[in-house]
CSV table of C-alpha atoms in Angstrom, one decimal:
chain,number,residue,atom,x,y,z
A,1,UNK,CA,-10.6,13.1,8.4
A,2,UNK,CA,-12.0,10.7,10.9
A,3,UNK,CA,-12.5,11.7,14.4
A,4,UNK,CA,-10.3,10.3,17.3
A,5,UNK,CA,-13.1,10.2,19.9
A,6,UNK,CA,-14.2,6.9,21.1
A,7,UNK,CA,-17.9,6.0,20.6
A,8,UNK,CA,-18.0,2.6,21.6
A,9,UNK,CA,-15.5,0.7,23.8
A,10,UNK,CA,-15.0,-2.9,24.1
A,11,UNK,CA,-13.0,-4.3,27.2
A,12,UNK,CA,-12.1,-7.9,27.6
A,13,UNK,CA,-15.0,-9.2,25.6
A,14,UNK,CA,-15.2,-13.1,25.4
A,15,UNK,CA,-18.2,-14.8,23.8
A,16,UNK,CA,-19.0,-18.4,24.5
A,17,UNK,CA,-21.5,-20.5,22.3
A,18,UNK,CA,-22.1,-23.4,24.8
A,19,UNK,CA,-18.7,-24.6,25.3
A,20,UNK,CA,-17.3,-23.0,22.0
A,21,UNK,CA,-15.1,-20.1,23.0
A,22,UNK,CA,-15.9,-17.9,19.9
A,23,UNK,CA,-14.2,-14.7,21.0
A,24,UNK,CA,-11.2,-14.4,23.0
A,25,UNK,CA,-10.4,-11.2,25.1
A,26,UNK,CA,-11.4,-8.3,22.5
A,27,UNK,CA,-10.3,-4.9,23.4
A,28,UNK,CA,-11.4,-2.0,20.8
A,29,UNK,CA,-12.1,1.4,20.6
A,30,UNK,CA,-14.8,2.2,18.0
A,31,UNK,CA,-14.2,5.7,16.9
A,32,UNK,CA,-16.9,8.5,16.3
A,33,UNK,CA,-17.7,9.4,12.8
A,34,UNK,CA,-15.3,6.8,11.4
A,35,UNK,CA,-15.9,3.6,9.4
A,36,UNK,CA,-14.2,0.6,10.8
A,37,UNK,CA,-14.0,-2.6,9.0
A,38,UNK,CA,-13.9,-6.1,10.6
A,39,UNK,CA,-12.2,-8.6,8.2
A,40,UNK,CA,-11.1,-12.1,8.7
A,41,UNK,CA,-11.8,-15.6,7.6
A,42,UNK,CA,-15.3,-17.3,8.1
A,43,UNK,CA,-15.7,-18.3,11.7
A,44,UNK,CA,-13.1,-15.9,13.0
A,45,UNK,CA,-15.5,-14.2,15.2
A,46,UNK,CA,-16.0,-10.8,13.4
A,47,UNK,CA,-19.7,-11.1,13.0
A,48,UNK,CA,-20.0,-12.5,16.6
A,49,UNK,CA,-18.3,-9.4,17.8
A,50,UNK,CA,-20.5,-7.2,15.7
A,51,UNK,CA,-23.7,-8.8,17.1
A,52,UNK,CA,-22.1,-8.1,20.7
A,53,UNK,CA,-22.2,-4.5,19.9
A,54,UNK,CA,-26.2,-4.1,19.8
A,55,UNK,CA,-26.8,-7.3,21.8
A,56,UNK,CA,-28.1,-9.2,19.0
A,57,UNK,CA,-26.4,-12.3,20.7
A,58,UNK,CA,-29.1,-11.9,23.4
A,59,UNK,CA,-31.4,-13.8,20.9
A,60,UNK,CA,-29.1,-16.9,20.7
A,61,UNK,CA,-29.8,-19.0,23.6
A,62,UNK,CA,-26.3,-20.8,24.0
A,63,UNK,CA,-24.5,-17.3,23.8
A,64,UNK,CA,-22.6,-16.1,26.7
A,65,UNK,CA,-21.0,-12.6,26.7
A,66,UNK,CA,-18.4,-11.6,29.1
A,67,UNK,CA,-16.4,-8.3,29.5
A,68,UNK,CA,-17.7,-4.6,29.0
A,69,UNK,CA,-19.2,-2.8,26.2
A,70,UNK,CA,-19.5,0.7,26.5
A,71,UNK,CA,-21.7,3.3,24.3
A,72,UNK,CA,-20.5,6.7,25.1
A,73,UNK,CA,-19.3,5.5,28.6
A,74,UNK,CA,-22.5,3.5,29.4
A,75,UNK,CA,-22.5,-0.3,29.8
A,76,UNK,CA,-24.9,-1.6,27.2
A,77,UNK,CA,-25.2,-4.8,29.1
A,78,UNK,CA,-26.5,-3.2,32.3
A,79,UNK,CA,-29.7,-4.5,33.4
A,80,UNK,CA,-31.4,-1.2,33.1
A,81,UNK,CA,-30.7,-1.0,29.6
A,82,UNK,CA,-33.6,-2.1,27.2
A,83,UNK,CA,-32.1,-3.9,24.3
A,84,UNK,CA,-34.9,-2.5,21.9
A,85,UNK,CA,-34.0,1.0,22.7
A,86,UNK,CA,-30.3,0.1,22.2
A,87,UNK,CA,-30.9,-1.2,18.8
A,88,UNK,CA,-32.5,1.9,18.0
A,89,UNK,CA,-29.3,3.9,18.9
A,90,UNK,CA,-27.2,1.0,17.4
A,91,UNK,CA,-28.8,0.0,14.3
A,92,UNK,CA,-28.1,-2.8,11.9
A,93,UNK,CA,-28.1,-3.8,8.3
A,94,UNK,CA,-27.9,-7.3,7.3
A,95,UNK,CA,-26.3,-9.4,4.4
A,96,UNK,CA,-29.5,-9.9,2.5
A,97,UNK,CA,-31.9,-7.2,2.1
A,98,UNK,CA,-34.8,-8.0,4.4
A,99,UNK,CA,-37.5,-5.3,4.0
A,100,UNK,CA,-40.8,-5.8,5.8
A,101,UNK,CA,-43.6,-7.1,3.5
A,102,UNK,CA,-45.0,-3.6,3.8
A,103,UNK,CA,-44.9,-0.5,1.6
A,104,UNK,CA,-41.7,1.4,1.1
A,105,UNK,CA,-43.2,4.2,3.3
A,106,UNK,CA,-44.1,1.8,6.2
A,107,UNK,CA,-40.6,0.1,5.9
A,108,UNK,CA,-38.9,3.3,7.0
A,109,UNK,CA,-41.7,4.7,9.2
A,110,UNK,CA,-41.8,1.6,11.4
A,111,UNK,CA,-38.8,2.4,13.6
A,112,UNK,CA,-39.8,6.1,14.5
A,113,UNK,CA,-43.4,4.9,15.1
A,114,UNK,CA,-42.7,2.0,17.7
A,115,UNK,CA,-40.3,4.3,19.2
A,116,UNK,CA,-42.5,7.3,19.4
A,117,UNK,CA,-39.7,9.6,17.9
A,118,UNK,CA,-42.6,11.5,15.9
A,119,UNK,CA,-45.7,13.5,17.2
A,120,UNK,CA,-47.6,13.6,13.9
A,121,UNK,CA,-48.0,12.5,10.3
A,122,UNK,CA,-46.1,15.6,9.0
A,123,UNK,CA,-43.2,14.7,11.2
A,124,UNK,CA,-43.3,11.3,10.2
A,125,UNK,CA,-43.5,12.3,6.6
A,126,UNK,CA,-40.4,14.4,7.1
A,127,UNK,CA,-38.4,11.6,8.8
A,128,UNK,CA,-39.3,9.2,6.0
A,129,UNK,CA,-38.2,11.6,3.4
A,130,UNK,CA,-35.0,12.4,5.1
A,131,UNK,CA,-33.9,8.9,5.7
A,132,UNK,CA,-34.6,7.9,2.1
A,133,UNK,CA,-32.7,10.9,0.9
A,134,UNK,CA,-29.7,9.9,3.2
A,135,UNK,CA,-30.0,6.5,1.8
A,136,UNK,CA,-29.8,8.0,-1.8
A,137,UNK,CA,-33.1,6.3,-2.7
A,138,UNK,CA,-35.6,9.1,-2.4
A,139,UNK,CA,-35.2,10.1,-6.1
A,140,UNK,CA,-35.9,6.5,-7.2
A,141,UNK,CA,-38.9,5.9,-5.0
A,142,UNK,CA,-40.7,9.2,-4.3
A,143,UNK,CA,-43.4,8.7,-6.6
A,144,UNK,CA,-44.3,5.3,-5.2
A,145,UNK,CA,-44.0,5.3,-1.7
A,146,UNK,CA,-46.9,3.3,-1.3
A,147,UNK,CA,-45.5,0.3,-3.5
A,148,UNK,CA,-44.3,-2.9,-1.7
A,149,UNK,CA,-40.6,-2.5,-0.5
A,150,UNK,CA,-40.0,-6.2,-1.7
A,151,UNK,CA,-40.8,-5.0,-5.2
A,152,UNK,CA,-37.5,-3.1,-5.3
A,153,UNK,CA,-34.3,-4.2,-6.7
A,154,UNK,CA,-31.8,-5.8,-4.8
A,155,UNK,CA,-29.7,-2.8,-4.4
A,156,UNK,CA,-32.6,-0.6,-3.8
A,157,UNK,CA,-33.9,-3.1,-1.3
A,158,UNK,CA,-30.6,-2.9,0.7
A,159,UNK,CA,-30.7,1.0,0.5
A,160,UNK,CA,-34.3,0.8,1.8
A,161,UNK,CA,-33.1,-1.2,4.8
A,162,UNK,CA,-30.3,1.3,5.4
A,163,UNK,CA,-33.0,4.0,5.3
A,164,UNK,CA,-35.0,2.0,7.7
A,165,UNK,CA,-31.9,1.7,10.0
A,166,UNK,CA,-31.2,5.3,10.2
A,167,UNK,CA,-34.7,6.5,10.4
A,168,UNK,CA,-34.3,6.2,14.3
A,169,UNK,CA,-31.3,8.5,14.4
A,170,UNK,CA,-28.8,5.9,15.4
A,171,UNK,CA,-25.4,6.7,16.8
A,172,UNK,CA,-23.7,3.7,15.3
A,173,UNK,CA,-24.6,1.7,12.4
A,174,UNK,CA,-23.6,-1.9,12.1
A,175,UNK,CA,-23.4,-3.4,8.7
A,176,UNK,CA,-22.9,-7.3,8.4
A,177,UNK,CA,-21.8,-7.9,4.7
A,178,UNK,CA,-24.1,-5.4,3.3
A,179,UNK,CA,-23.1,-5.9,-0.2
A,180,UNK,CA,-22.4,-9.4,-0.7
A,181,UNK,CA,-25.9,-10.0,-2.4
A,182,UNK,CA,-25.7,-6.6,-4.7
A,183,UNK,CA,-24.1,-6.3,-8.1
A,184,UNK,CA,-21.1,-3.9,-8.5
A,185,UNK,CA,-23.0,-0.9,-9.3
A,186,UNK,CA,-25.4,-1.3,-6.2
A,187,UNK,CA,-22.2,-2.1,-4.3
A,188,UNK,CA,-20.6,1.2,-5.3
A,189,UNK,CA,-23.9,3.1,-4.4
A,190,UNK,CA,-24.0,1.7,-0.9
A,191,UNK,CA,-20.3,2.2,-0.5
A,192,UNK,CA,-20.7,5.8,-1.3
A,193,UNK,CA,-23.7,6.1,1.1
A,194,UNK,CA,-21.4,4.7,3.8
A,195,UNK,CA,-18.9,7.3,3.2
A,196,UNK,CA,-21.6,10.0,3.5
A,197,UNK,CA,-23.1,8.5,6.6
A,198,UNK,CA,-19.8,8.6,8.4
A,199,UNK,CA,-20.4,12.4,8.8
A,200,UNK,CA,-23.1,11.6,11.0
A,201,UNK,CA,-22.5,8.2,12.7
A,202,UNK,CA,-19.9,5.7,13.3
A,203,UNK,CA,-20.3,2.8,11.0
A,204,UNK,CA,-18.9,-0.6,11.6
A,205,UNK,CA,-18.9,-3.0,8.7
A,206,UNK,CA,-18.1,-6.5,8.6
A,207,UNK,CA,-17.0,-7.5,5.0
A,208,UNK,CA,-15.4,-10.7,3.2
A,209,UNK,CA,-14.2,-8.1,0.5
A,210,UNK,CA,-10.7,-6.9,1.6
A,211,UNK,CA,-10.9,-4.4,-1.2
A,212,UNK,CA,-14.2,-3.1,0.2
A,213,UNK,CA,-12.8,-2.8,3.6
A,214,UNK,CA,-9.7,-0.8,2.1
A,215,UNK,CA,-12.2,1.3,0.0
A,216,UNK,CA,-14.6,2.4,2.7
A,217,UNK,CA,-12.9,2.3,6.0
A,218,UNK,CA,-10.6,4.4,8.0
A,219,UNK,CA,-9.9,1.7,10.6
A,220,UNK,CA,-9.5,-2.1,10.1
A,221,UNK,CA,-9.5,-4.7,12.5
A,222,UNK,CA,-8.3,-8.2,11.5
A,223,UNK,CA,-9.8,-11.2,13.6
A,224,UNK,CA,-8.4,-14.9,13.3
A,225,UNK,CA,-9.5,-17.7,15.4
A,226,UNK,CA,-11.4,-15.6,17.9
A,227,UNK,CA,-8.6,-13.3,18.6
A,228,UNK,CA,-8.3,-9.5,17.5
A,229,UNK,CA,-5.1,-9.8,15.8
A,230,UNK,CA,-4.3,-6.3,14.6
A,231,UNK,CA,-6.3,-3.2,14.6
A,232,UNK,CA,-5.1,0.1,12.9
A,233,UNK,CA,-5.4,2.7,10.4
A,234,UNK,CA,-6.6,1.1,7.1
A,235,UNK,CA,-3.7,2.4,4.9
A,236,UNK,CA,-1.1,0.9,7.3
A,237,UNK,CA,-2.9,-2.5,7.6
A,238,UNK,CA,-3.1,-2.7,3.8
A,239,UNK,CA,0.5,-1.6,3.0
A,240,UNK,CA,2.4,-2.6,5.9
A,241,UNK,CA,0.8,-4.8,8.6
A,242,UNK,CA,2.5,-5.4,11.8
A,243,UNK,CA,1.4,-9.0,12.5
A,244,UNK,CA,2.5,-11.8,10.1
A,245,UNK,CA,-1.1,-13.3,10.3
A,246,UNK,CA,-2.6,-10.2,9.0
A,247,UNK,CA,0.0,-10.2,6.3
A,248,UNK,CA,-0.8,-13.7,5.3
A,249,UNK,CA,-4.5,-13.1,5.3
A,250,UNK,CA,-4.7,-9.9,3.3
A,251,UNK,CA,-2.2,-11.1,0.7
A,252,UNK,CA,-4.2,-14.2,0.0
A,253,UNK,CA,-2.0,-16.9,1.9
A,254,UNK,CA,-4.2,-18.3,4.6
A,255,UNK,CA,-8.0,-19.0,4.3
B,1,UNK,CA,9.4,-11.5,5.0
B,2,UNK,CA,6.7,-13.4,3.5
B,3,UNK,CA,7.8,-16.9,2.4
B,4,UNK,CA,4.3,-18.7,2.2
B,5,UNK,CA,2.7,-19.5,-1.1
B,6,UNK,CA,-0.4,-17.9,-2.2
B,7,UNK,CA,-3.8,-19.7,-2.3
B,8,UNK,CA,-3.9,-18.5,-5.9
B,9,UNK,CA,-0.8,-20.0,-7.2
B,10,UNK,CA,-0.9,-17.9,-10.6
B,11,UNK,CA,-0.1,-14.9,-8.3
B,12,UNK,CA,3.1,-16.3,-7.2
B,13,UNK,CA,4.0,-17.1,-10.8
B,14,UNK,CA,3.1,-13.4,-11.8
B,15,UNK,CA,5.2,-12.0,-9.0
B,16,UNK,CA,8.1,-14.3,-9.7
B,17,UNK,CA,7.9,-13.4,-13.4
B,18,UNK,CA,8.2,-9.6,-12.9
B,19,UNK,CA,11.2,-10.2,-10.4
B,20,UNK,CA,13.0,-12.7,-13.1
B,21,UNK,CA,12.5,-10.0,-15.8
B,22,UNK,CA,14.1,-7.4,-13.4
B,23,UNK,CA,17.1,-9.6,-12.9
B,24,UNK,CA,17.5,-10.3,-16.6
B,25,UNK,CA,17.8,-6.7,-16.8
B,26,UNK,CA,20.3,-6.4,-14.2
B,27,UNK,CA,22.5,-9.0,-15.9
B,28,UNK,CA,22.5,-7.0,-19.1
B,29,UNK,CA,23.1,-3.7,-17.5
B,30,UNK,CA,26.0,-5.2,-15.6
B,31,UNK,CA,27.6,-6.8,-18.8
B,32,UNK,CA,26.9,-3.5,-20.8
B,33,UNK,CA,29.1,-1.3,-18.1
B,34,UNK,CA,31.8,-3.7,-18.1
B,35,UNK,CA,31.9,-4.1,-21.9
B,36,UNK,CA,31.6,-0.5,-22.4
B,37,UNK,CA,34.8,0.1,-20.0
B,38,UNK,CA,36.6,-2.7,-21.5
B,39,UNK,CA,36.1,-1.2,-25.1
B,40,UNK,CA,37.2,2.2,-23.7
B,41,UNK,CA,40.5,0.7,-22.6
B,42,UNK,CA,41.3,-1.8,-25.6
B,43,UNK,CA,39.9,0.8,-28.0
B,44,UNK,CA,37.6,-1.8,-29.4
B,45,UNK,CA,35.2,0.0,-31.7
B,46,UNK,CA,33.3,-3.2,-32.4
B,47,UNK,CA,32.6,-4.0,-28.9
B,48,UNK,CA,31.6,-0.5,-28.1
B,49,UNK,CA,29.1,-0.6,-31.0
B,50,UNK,CA,27.7,-3.9,-29.5
B,51,UNK,CA,27.0,-2.0,-26.4
B,52,UNK,CA,25.4,0.7,-27.9
B,53,UNK,CA,23.0,-1.5,-29.9
B,54,UNK,CA,22.5,-3.5,-26.9
B,55,UNK,CA,20.7,-0.6,-24.9
B,56,UNK,CA,17.6,-1.4,-26.9
B,57,UNK,CA,17.0,-4.7,-25.3
B,58,UNK,CA,17.4,-3.1,-21.9
B,59,UNK,CA,14.9,-0.6,-22.6
B,60,UNK,CA,12.5,-3.2,-24.0
B,61,UNK,CA,12.8,-5.3,-20.8
B,62,UNK,CA,12.1,-2.2,-18.7
B,63,UNK,CA,8.8,-1.7,-20.6
B,64,UNK,CA,8.1,-5.4,-20.2
B,65,UNK,CA,8.4,-4.9,-16.4
B,66,UNK,CA,6.3,-1.8,-16.2
B,67,UNK,CA,3.6,-3.4,-18.4
B,68,UNK,CA,3.6,-6.7,-16.2
B,69,UNK,CA,3.3,-4.6,-13.1
B,70,UNK,CA,0.6,-2.5,-14.3
B,71,UNK,CA,-1.2,-5.8,-15.3
B,72,UNK,CA,-0.5,-7.4,-12.0
B,73,UNK,CA,-1.7,-4.4,-10.0
B,74,UNK,CA,-5.1,-4.5,-12.1
B,75,UNK,CA,-5.7,-8.0,-12.0
B,76,UNK,CA,-4.3,-9.3,-8.6
B,77,UNK,CA,-4.7,-6.2,-6.3
B,78,UNK,CA,-1.6,-7.0,-4.4
B,79,UNK,CA,-1.4,-5.6,-0.8
B,80,UNK,CA,1.1,-5.4,2.0
B,81,UNK,CA,4.5,-7.1,0.9
B,82,UNK,CA,3.0,-8.2,-2.4
B,83,UNK,CA,2.3,-4.5,-3.2
B,84,UNK,CA,5.5,-3.5,-1.9
B,85,UNK,CA,7.1,-5.9,-4.3
B,86,UNK,CA,5.5,-4.7,-7.2
B,87,UNK,CA,6.2,-1.0,-6.4
B,88,UNK,CA,9.7,-1.7,-5.9
B,89,UNK,CA,10.2,-3.8,-9.0
B,90,UNK,CA,9.0,-0.8,-11.0
B,91,UNK,CA,11.4,1.6,-9.3
B,92,UNK,CA,14.3,-0.8,-9.6
B,93,UNK,CA,13.6,-1.4,-13.3
B,94,UNK,CA,13.6,2.6,-13.8
B,95,UNK,CA,17.1,2.8,-12.0
B,96,UNK,CA,18.5,-0.1,-14.1
B,97,UNK,CA,17.1,1.6,-17.3
B,98,UNK,CA,19.2,4.8,-16.3
B,99,UNK,CA,22.1,2.6,-15.7
B,100,UNK,CA,21.8,1.2,-19.2
B,101,UNK,CA,21.9,4.7,-20.6
B,102,UNK,CA,25.0,5.5,-18.9
B,103,UNK,CA,26.7,2.3,-20.3
B,104,UNK,CA,25.5,3.2,-24.0
B,105,UNK,CA,26.9,6.8,-23.4
B,106,UNK,CA,30.3,5.4,-22.1
B,107,UNK,CA,30.5,3.3,-25.3
B,108,UNK,CA,29.7,6.3,-27.5
B,109,UNK,CA,32.3,8.4,-25.8
B,110,UNK,CA,34.9,5.6,-26.2
B,111,UNK,CA,34.3,5.6,-29.9
B,112,UNK,CA,35.0,9.3,-29.8
B,113,UNK,CA,38.2,8.9,-27.6
B,114,UNK,CA,39.5,6.3,-29.8
B,115,UNK,CA,40.3,9.0,-32.4
B,116,UNK,CA,42.1,11.2,-29.8
B,117,UNK,CA,45.4,11.3,-27.9
B,118,UNK,CA,45.3,8.7,-25.0
B,119,UNK,CA,45.6,10.0,-21.5
B,120,UNK,CA,48.1,7.8,-19.7
B,121,UNK,CA,46.4,5.6,-17.0
B,122,UNK,CA,42.9,7.0,-17.5
B,123,UNK,CA,41.0,4.1,-19.2
B,124,UNK,CA,42.4,1.6,-16.7
B,125,UNK,CA,41.3,3.8,-13.7
B,126,UNK,CA,37.9,4.2,-15.4
B,127,UNK,CA,37.7,0.5,-15.9
B,128,UNK,CA,38.5,-0.3,-12.3
B,129,UNK,CA,35.7,2.3,-11.2
B,130,UNK,CA,33.4,0.4,-13.5
B,131,UNK,CA,34.2,-2.8,-12.2
B,132,UNK,CA,33.5,-1.5,-8.6
B,133,UNK,CA,30.4,-0.1,-9.4
B,134,UNK,CA,29.2,-3.1,-11.2
B,135,UNK,CA,30.0,-5.1,-8.0
B,136,UNK,CA,27.8,-2.6,-5.9
B,137,UNK,CA,24.9,-3.1,-8.6
B,138,UNK,CA,25.2,-6.8,-8.3
B,139,UNK,CA,25.3,-6.6,-4.4
B,140,UNK,CA,22.2,-4.4,-4.5
B,141,UNK,CA,20.2,-6.9,-6.9
B,142,UNK,CA,21.4,-9.9,-4.7
B,143,UNK,CA,20.2,-8.3,-1.6
B,144,UNK,CA,16.9,-7.6,-3.4
B,145,UNK,CA,16.4,-11.1,-4.4
B,146,UNK,CA,17.5,-12.4,-1.0
B,147,UNK,CA,15.4,-9.8,0.9
B,148,UNK,CA,18.5,-9.1,2.8
B,149,UNK,CA,18.3,-5.5,4.3
B,150,UNK,CA,21.7,-5.9,6.1
B,151,UNK,CA,23.3,-6.4,2.7
B,152,UNK,CA,21.4,-3.4,1.3
B,153,UNK,CA,22.6,-1.2,4.3
B,154,UNK,CA,26.1,-2.3,3.4
B,155,UNK,CA,25.6,-1.3,-0.4
B,156,UNK,CA,24.4,2.3,0.7
B,157,UNK,CA,27.5,2.6,3.1
B,158,UNK,CA,29.9,1.5,0.2
B,159,UNK,CA,28.5,3.8,-2.4
B,160,UNK,CA,31.0,6.3,-0.8
B,161,UNK,CA,33.9,4.4,-2.2
B,162,UNK,CA,32.7,5.1,-5.7
B,163,UNK,CA,32.2,8.7,-4.9
B,164,UNK,CA,35.9,8.8,-3.6
B,165,UNK,CA,37.0,7.2,-6.8
B,166,UNK,CA,35.1,9.8,-8.9
B,167,UNK,CA,36.7,12.7,-6.8
B,168,UNK,CA,40.1,11.1,-7.3
B,169,UNK,CA,39.5,10.8,-11.1
B,170,UNK,CA,38.2,14.4,-11.0
B,171,UNK,CA,41.3,15.6,-9.5
B,172,UNK,CA,43.4,13.7,-11.9
B,173,UNK,CA,41.7,14.9,-15.1
B,174,UNK,CA,42.0,18.4,-13.7
B,175,UNK,CA,45.7,18.1,-13.4
B,176,UNK,CA,46.0,16.8,-16.7
B,177,UNK,CA,44.0,19.6,-18.4
B,178,UNK,CA,46.1,22.4,-16.5
B,179,UNK,CA,49.5,20.7,-17.4
B,180,UNK,CA,48.6,20.2,-21.0
B,181,UNK,CA,45.6,21.8,-22.8
B,182,UNK,CA,45.7,19.3,-25.6
B,183,UNK,CA,44.2,16.9,-23.2
B,184,UNK,CA,41.1,19.1,-22.4
B,185,UNK,CA,38.8,17.4,-25.0
B,186,UNK,CA,39.5,13.8,-24.1
B,187,UNK,CA,39.7,14.6,-20.3
B,188,UNK,CA,36.1,16.1,-20.7
B,189,UNK,CA,35.0,13.1,-22.1
B,190,UNK,CA,36.6,10.9,-19.5
B,191,UNK,CA,35.3,13.2,-16.7
B,192,UNK,CA,31.7,12.7,-18.1
B,193,UNK,CA,32.3,9.0,-18.1
B,194,UNK,CA,33.5,9.1,-14.6
B,195,UNK,CA,30.5,11.1,-13.6
B,196,UNK,CA,28.0,8.7,-15.1
B,197,UNK,CA,29.6,5.7,-13.3
B,198,UNK,CA,29.2,7.6,-10.1
B,199,UNK,CA,25.6,8.0,-11.0
B,200,UNK,CA,25.4,4.3,-11.5
B,201,UNK,CA,26.5,4.0,-7.8
B,202,UNK,CA,23.6,6.2,-6.9
B,203,UNK,CA,21.1,4.1,-8.8
B,204,UNK,CA,22.6,1.0,-6.8
B,205,UNK,CA,21.9,2.7,-3.7
B,206,UNK,CA,18.5,3.6,-4.9
B,207,UNK,CA,17.8,-0.3,-5.4
B,208,UNK,CA,19.3,-0.9,-2.0
B,209,UNK,CA,16.9,1.6,-0.7
B,210,UNK,CA,14.1,-0.3,-2.2
B,211,UNK,CA,15.3,-3.5,-0.5
B,212,UNK,CA,14.8,-1.8,2.7
B,213,UNK,CA,11.3,-0.7,1.8
B,214,UNK,CA,10.5,-4.1,0.7
B,215,UNK,CA,11.7,-5.7,3.9
B,216,UNK,CA,10.9,-3.1,6.5
B,217,UNK,CA,8.1,-1.2,4.8
B,218,UNK,CA,9.9,2.3,5.0
B,219,UNK,CA,12.3,4.1,3.0
B,220,UNK,CA,15.4,4.6,5.0
B,221,UNK,CA,15.8,8.3,6.0
B,222,UNK,CA,19.2,7.9,8.1
B,223,UNK,CA,22.0,10.2,6.4
B,224,UNK,CA,24.4,7.9,4.4
B,225,UNK,CA,27.9,8.9,4.2
B,226,UNK,CA,28.6,10.9,1.0
B,227,UNK,CA,31.8,11.7,-0.4
B,228,UNK,CA,30.4,13.5,-3.5
B,229,UNK,CA,28.8,17.0,-3.7
B,230,UNK,CA,30.0,20.4,-3.9
B,231,UNK,CA,32.2,20.4,-0.7
B,232,UNK,CA,34.1,17.3,-2.0
B,233,UNK,CA,34.6,18.8,-5.5
B,234,UNK,CA,35.8,22.1,-4.0
B,235,UNK,CA,38.4,20.3,-2.2
B,236,UNK,CA,39.3,18.3,-5.3
B,237,UNK,CA,39.6,21.2,-7.5
B,238,UNK,CA,41.7,23.2,-5.1
B,239,UNK,CA,44.3,20.3,-5.2
B,240,UNK,CA,45.3,20.7,-8.6
B,241,UNK,CA,46.3,24.5,-8.8
B,242,UNK,CA,48.2,24.0,-5.5
B,243,UNK,CA,50.3,21.2,-7.3
B,244,UNK,CA,50.8,23.9,-10.2
B,245,UNK,CA,52.4,26.4,-7.9
């Protein structure tokens, strides 16, 4: 089902936070139209690596990123690359839903507007509707687009943030524990959404729930102590992992 | 193979629990086969009756294994070697349950045979074959508990010896039937017994394959040596008429 073409390529990526060597020589190919899950214990480097993929680590003063990360063959750390434009192409959804304190409509319209992706109000309306539809939120909010985004339920807020992230037509969507603050029903809705988004983007998800990784991803990468220990097809990782550290982690033997 | 303990120790207790039930089942099945063969040789109707009645306990244990495994999957969400353990326990339990049925069938036929003309030497041969197959089954279960894939491979290879014993008995019974038609009924019963014991060997092999799956994460696909099947039987049945002429 998943594509075999590489969308993003990381080569020899190292990250230091000051003197702390947080990520050690990570090489990985993120495939196009595929959900890739990063799993591993807290502090293993999975979120750090996720943040390298859209240069979110630029905002951390002590962080130093070495190695190469390519998006469609282009180095995203090249001086000519504008990080803001990059983040429109490589969108992100965070652990806690963080809608802007604005209306539902304005939350979604914000990205397309600042990036100048639409020419008039009609086009913008269309982008907002399509994004909310893709995020499976349209039917619930179409009659109250002017209501504040913060007034929605937690699950709805997270889907609003997803709608906001996909409104700029990204090529890759990064999700850092997108369901950890949601109840099981909202989680299932977001997981269903991730599976649908896969037909259009690459999705990379960091999750502490291994069952979630198993449910939504086609590829799984296991990080431990800053190393990428094992990367492979999700079914293989969960039935017959090759590395004993992966085995220990997914069977609940090391924390 | 995984030897570390789970962080959640109840998980370890559950996994050990289902395997302990499986081994208990194995013990009952081994005893049932040996007792049934002994009852046949000694014409002991009382012992045969006990074997027949004992199959219910084996069936109950099989059900217990399946229920506990279903519960473990639902509550613990096992993965990797834990998942393979649960799946293999379920398959091995099914194998043992069938072996229990064969022991019960042997006991039943031994009661029928008690009322018939004995065939010289046959019950002794059956009992030797039963002992050999129980040894194979025991080794398969030992390999399971020890996670010993080398021993499991050995069990797969040795199943051929059981097949050869079956082919030998097949030929022997055929000879009896050709020489004296009065032996046809008891020889037919004895033949079914031999065939069923041969099937127990196949189930031991099935368990050995689960051991390899458990340890290596793959079901062995290499051809194993076989001395049963149509070709071997054709050869065996040709021997008898030739001795006639």
